[in-house]
Short mmCIF file of C-alpha atoms and ligand atoms in Angstrom, two decimals:
data_model
loop_
_atom_site.label_atom_id
_atom_site.label_comp_id
_atom_site.label_asym_id
_atom_site.label_seq_id
_atom_site.Cartn_x
_atom_site.Cartn_y
_atom_site.Cartn_z
CA TRP X 1 0.03 -0.05 0.03
CA GLN X 2 1.43 3.33 -1.10
CA GLU X 3 0.61 6.73 0.45
CA PRO X 4 2.14 9.71 -1.13
CA LEU X 5 2.92 12.32 1.55
CA CYS X 6 3.90 15.09 -0.83
CA GLU X 7 5.80 15.37 -4.07
CA GLY X 8 8.87 13.11 -3.71
CA ALA X 9 7.84 11.36 -0.50
CA VAL X 10 6.03 7.95 -0.41
CA VAL X 11 5.15 5.77 2.56
CA LEU X 12 5.19 2.09 1.79
CA ARG X 13 3.19 0.60 4.65
CA GLY X 14 4.51 -2.74 5.80
CA PHE X 15 7.11 -3.01 2.99
CA ALA X 16 9.71 -4.47 5.24
CA LEU X 17 7.52 -6.91 7.15
CA ASP X 18 8.46 -9.97 5.11
CA ASP X 19 12.07 -9.35 5.94
CA GLU X 20 11.74 -8.57 9.72
CA THR X 21 13.41 -11.73 10.94
CA ARG X 22 16.36 -11.44 8.57
CA ILE X 23 16.80 -7.77 9.36
CA LEU X 24 16.87 -8.29 13.06
CA ALA X 25 19.34 -11.18 12.78
CA ALA X 26 21.66 -9.07 10.58
CA LEU X 27 21.37 -6.14 12.94
CA LYS X 28 22.50 -8.32 15.82
CA LYS X 29 25.70 -9.16 14.06
CA ILE X 30 26.32 -5.55 12.88
CA LEU X 31 25.78 -4.19 16.38
CA ALA X 32 28.09 -6.74 17.96
CA GLN X 33 30.91 -5.27 15.77
CA SER X 34 29.88 -1.58 15.97
CA PRO X 35 27.68 -1.14 19.02
CA LEU X 36 25.00 1.55 19.38
CA ARG X 37 26.33 4.65 21.12
CA HIS X 38 25.11 8.06 22.14
CA MET X 39 27.05 10.63 20.02
CA VAL X 40 27.69 14.21 21.06
CA THR X 41 26.79 17.11 18.72
CA PRO X 42 29.11 20.02 17.82
CA GLY X 43 26.88 22.02 20.28
CA GLY X 44 27.91 19.71 23.09
CA PHE X 45 24.61 17.82 23.44
CA ARG X 46 24.41 14.08 23.99
CA MET X 47 21.92 12.71 21.46
CA SER X 48 19.02 10.83 23.04
CA VAL X 49 19.01 8.47 19.96
CA ALA X 50 21.72 5.85 20.05
CA MET X 51 23.46 5.25 16.64
CA SER X 52 25.62 2.94 14.67
CA ASN X 53 26.14 2.32 10.90
CA CYS X 54 26.88 -0.31 8.32
CA GLY X 55 28.12 0.18 4.75
CA THR X 56 31.16 1.89 3.24
CA TYR X 57 30.26 5.17 5.05
CA GLY X 58 28.88 5.87 8.47
CA TRP X 59 27.30 9.11 9.79
CA VAL X 60 29.10 10.40 12.85
CA THR X 61 29.03 13.48 14.97
CA ASP X 62 31.42 14.68 17.75
CA ARG X 63 32.35 18.02 19.31
CA SER X 64 33.92 19.19 16.02
CA ALA X 65 31.40 18.32 13.24
CA TYR X 66 28.78 16.11 11.60
CA ARG X 67 30.28 14.04 8.79
CA TYR X 68 30.46 10.67 7.05
CA ASP X 69 33.42 8.51 7.85
CA ARG X 70 34.56 5.08 6.65
CA ILE X 71 35.90 4.25 10.11
CA ASP X 72 33.96 3.72 13.32
CA PRO X 73 35.62 6.16 15.76
CA GLU X 74 34.85 3.86 18.70
CA ASN X 75 36.99 1.01 17.46
CA GLY X 76 39.09 2.32 14.61
CA ASN X 77 37.72 -0.32 12.14
CA ALA X 78 35.76 0.01 8.98
CA TRP X 79 31.96 -0.13 9.55
CA PRO X 80 30.42 -3.55 9.22
CA ALA X 81 29.48 -4.34 5.59
CA MET X 82 25.98 -3.63 4.46
CA PRO X 83 24.11 -6.92 3.88
CA GLY X 84 23.22 -7.38 0.29
CA PHE X 85 19.54 -7.83 1.08
CA PHE X 86 19.56 -4.49 2.93
CA ALA X 87 20.65 -2.67 -0.20
CA GLU X 88 18.17 -4.70 -2.30
CA LEU X 89 15.30 -3.80 0.02
CA ALA X 90 16.20 -0.03 -0.15
CA GLN X 91 16.58 -0.32 -3.93
CA LYS X 92 13.16 -2.03 -4.40
CA ALA X 93 11.53 0.66 -2.24
CA ALA X 94 13.17 3.48 -4.09
CA ALA X 95 12.15 1.97 -7.43
CA GLN X 96 8.45 1.80 -6.25
CA ALA X 97 8.70 5.47 -5.53
CA GLY X 98 10.19 6.16 -9.02
CA PHE X 99 13.88 6.42 -8.12
CA LYS X 100 15.76 3.96 -10.40
CA ASP X 101 18.96 2.15 -9.54
CA PHE X 102 19.40 3.47 -6.01
CA MET X 103 22.69 2.10 -4.68
CA PRO X 104 23.04 3.06 -0.98
CA ASP X 105 26.60 3.11 0.40
CA ALA X 106 25.58 4.03 3.92
CA CYS X 107 22.98 2.80 6.37
CA LEU X 108 22.57 4.74 9.61
CA ILE X 109 20.96 2.71 12.44
CA ASN X 110 19.04 4.81 14.98
CA ARG X 111 17.74 3.30 18.16
CA TYR X 112 15.07 5.25 20.12
CA GLU X 113 14.19 4.23 23.65
CA VAL X 114 11.04 5.56 25.29
CA GLY X 115 11.42 9.38 25.52
CA ALA X 116 14.08 9.66 22.85
CA ARG X 117 13.51 12.18 20.11
CA MET X 118 15.12 13.81 17.10
CA SER X 119 14.69 17.55 16.68
CA LEU X 120 13.99 19.15 13.37
CA HIS X 121 16.95 19.11 11.01
CA GLN X 122 17.85 18.75 7.34
CA ASP X 123 20.03 15.94 5.93
CA LYS X 124 22.66 17.76 3.87
CA ASN X 125 25.91 16.00 4.51
CA GLU X 126 25.40 13.88 1.31
CA ARG X 127 26.84 15.01 -2.00
CA ASP X 128 24.02 14.37 -4.44
CA PHE X 129 20.56 15.46 -3.42
CA THR X 130 19.04 13.87 -6.55
CA GLN X 131 19.55 10.58 -4.64
CA PRO X 132 16.66 9.73 -2.28
CA ILE X 133 16.86 8.51 1.29
CA VAL X 134 15.02 5.31 2.23
CA SER X 135 13.93 4.81 5.90
CA VAL X 136 12.81 1.56 7.50
CA SER X 137 10.94 1.67 10.86
CA LEU X 138 11.07 -1.20 13.25
CA GLY X 139 9.67 -1.77 16.68
CA ILE X 140 7.31 0.55 18.58
CA PRO X 141 5.49 3.27 16.71
CA ALA X 142 6.70 6.87 16.36
CA VAL X 143 5.31 10.16 15.12
CA PHE X 144 7.50 11.44 12.39
CA LEU X 145 7.51 15.31 11.94
CA PHE X 146 7.70 16.39 8.28
CA GLY X 147 8.24 20.10 7.94
CA GLY X 148 8.99 22.41 5.12
CA MET X 149 12.11 24.02 3.67
CA GLN X 150 12.33 26.50 6.63
CA ARG X 151 12.77 25.27 10.23
CA ALA X 152 9.81 27.46 11.30
CA ASP X 153 7.40 25.91 8.74
CA LYS X 154 4.53 23.93 10.18
CA ALA X 155 5.22 20.22 10.38
CA MET X 156 2.93 17.36 9.35
CA ARG X 157 2.71 14.58 11.79
CA VAL X 158 3.08 11.11 10.14
CA PRO X 159 2.66 7.96 12.33
CA LEU X 160 5.20 5.23 11.40
CA ALA X 161 4.88 1.68 12.48
CA HIS X 162 6.88 -1.55 12.44
CA GLY X 163 7.73 -2.51 8.86
CA ASP X 164 6.87 0.82 7.22
CA VAL X 165 9.34 2.09 4.65
CA VAL X 166 9.44 5.71 3.45
CA VAL X 167 11.22 7.01 0.40
CA TRP X 168 12.24 10.70 0.50
CA GLY X 169 13.50 12.29 -2.67
CA GLY X 170 13.01 15.03 -5.21
CA PRO X 171 11.61 18.14 -3.61
CA ALA X 172 11.10 16.34 -0.30
CA ARG X 173 14.79 15.57 0.06
CA LEU X 174 15.86 18.80 1.81
CA ARG X 175 12.80 19.35 3.94
CA TYR X 176 13.15 19.68 7.71
CA HIS X 177 12.13 16.57 9.62
CA GLY X 178 12.31 15.01 13.02
CA VAL X 179 10.80 12.52 15.42
CA SER X 180 8.54 13.23 18.45
CA ALA X 181 9.53 11.87 21.88
CA LEU X 182 8.75 8.18 21.80
CA LYS X 183 5.74 7.13 23.82
CA PRO X 184 5.91 4.07 26.09
CA ALA X 185 4.93 0.94 24.22
CA SER X 186 6.22 -2.56 23.63
CA HIS X 187 6.88 -4.49 20.55
CA SER X 188 6.82 -8.32 20.40
CA LEU X 189 10.25 -8.63 18.77
CA LEU X 190 12.00 -5.39 19.81
CA GLY X 191 10.64 -4.65 23.29
CA GLU X 192 10.36 -1.07 24.35
CA CYS X 193 12.31 0.50 21.54
CA ARG X 194 12.24 1.66 17.93
CA ILE X 195 14.93 1.13 15.42
CA ASN X 196 15.10 3.23 12.26
CA LEU X 197 17.39 2.35 9.31
CA THR X 198 18.15 5.14 6.83
CA PHE X 199 19.78 4.18 3.57
CA ARG X 200 21.75 6.82 1.82
CA LYS X 201 24.03 7.44 -1.17
CA VAL X 202 26.88 9.44 0.25
CA SER X 203 29.50 9.57 -2.48
C1 MD3 I 301 12.92 13.44 5.11
N1 MD3 I 301 15.99 9.80 11.10
O1 MD3 I 301 18.62 9.79 10.72
S1 MD3 I 301 13.90 8.69 9.12
C2 MD3 I 301 18.05 10.75 10.32
O2 MD3 I 301 13.24 8.06 12.30
C3 MD3 I 301 16.60 10.89 10.56
O3 MD3 I 301 15.33 7.99 12.79
C4 MD3 I 301 14.60 9.77 11.48
O4 MD3 I 301 15.98 11.83 10.30
C5 MD3 I 301 14.38 8.50 12.24
O5 MD3 I 301 18.58 11.73 9.71
C6 MD3 I 301 13.74 9.90 10.32
C7 MD3 I 301 13.12 9.47 7.82
C8 MD3 I 301 13.81 10.50 7.05
C9 MD3 I 301 15.17 10.44 6.85
C10 MD3 I 301 15.78 11.41 6.05
C11 MD3 I 301 15.04 12.38 5.39
C12 MD3 I 301 13.07 11.51 6.51
C13 MD3 I 301 13.64 12.47 5.76
C14 MD3 I 301 15.57 13.37 4.61
C15 MD3 I 301 14.84 14.31 4.08
C16 MD3 I 301 13.51 14.35 4.28
FE1 FE I 302 17.28 13.17 9.05
#
């Protein structure tokens, strides 16, 4: 089932459900190599969302900057490889939304515990904004905030549930977005947390 949110943004409800078991098994291995951690922003704030990555590039932040890096700064190693079926899932979703041949080289893994949130921001550390971003929601539901091109623009509230995939491209690619503080809930496979995967083409 496809729900267009606006030009360039499409929600594919339940698109990742068939792969839930494989995704969770793969995440367990990835996170054993590069564990989730709370990063600190250049402003000095500890993020309430815990993060890790797989793929050639990983998104990181520290006191100096936001950037993509090939190395996990916690262990000095390359990030764990992106499983082939992760890239295929993202590519299939992007194709459904009209973005052909999406080849992600980064997958950011965000874990929200109850109360965690992400404030409104733009994703602009990537080089080519003609490439979409594909997000996969797992675990307890969240309210996604989808704003405009200016931080002060009124944001739409979009509920996202386990297995939902969203493709963000075209004119939606640089819109402000965030996630409301997670409400207490429990998911049969993930417990009291939400995991979001975002697939990106960084270089
Ligand atoms: C809309 N993550 O990691 S995913 C992020 O649920 C991020 O963890 C949120 O925003 C999360 O940067 C939202 C959906 C998403 C990702 C990137 C976008 C929506 C987007 C880029 C442009 C517009
Ligand atoms: Fe974002």
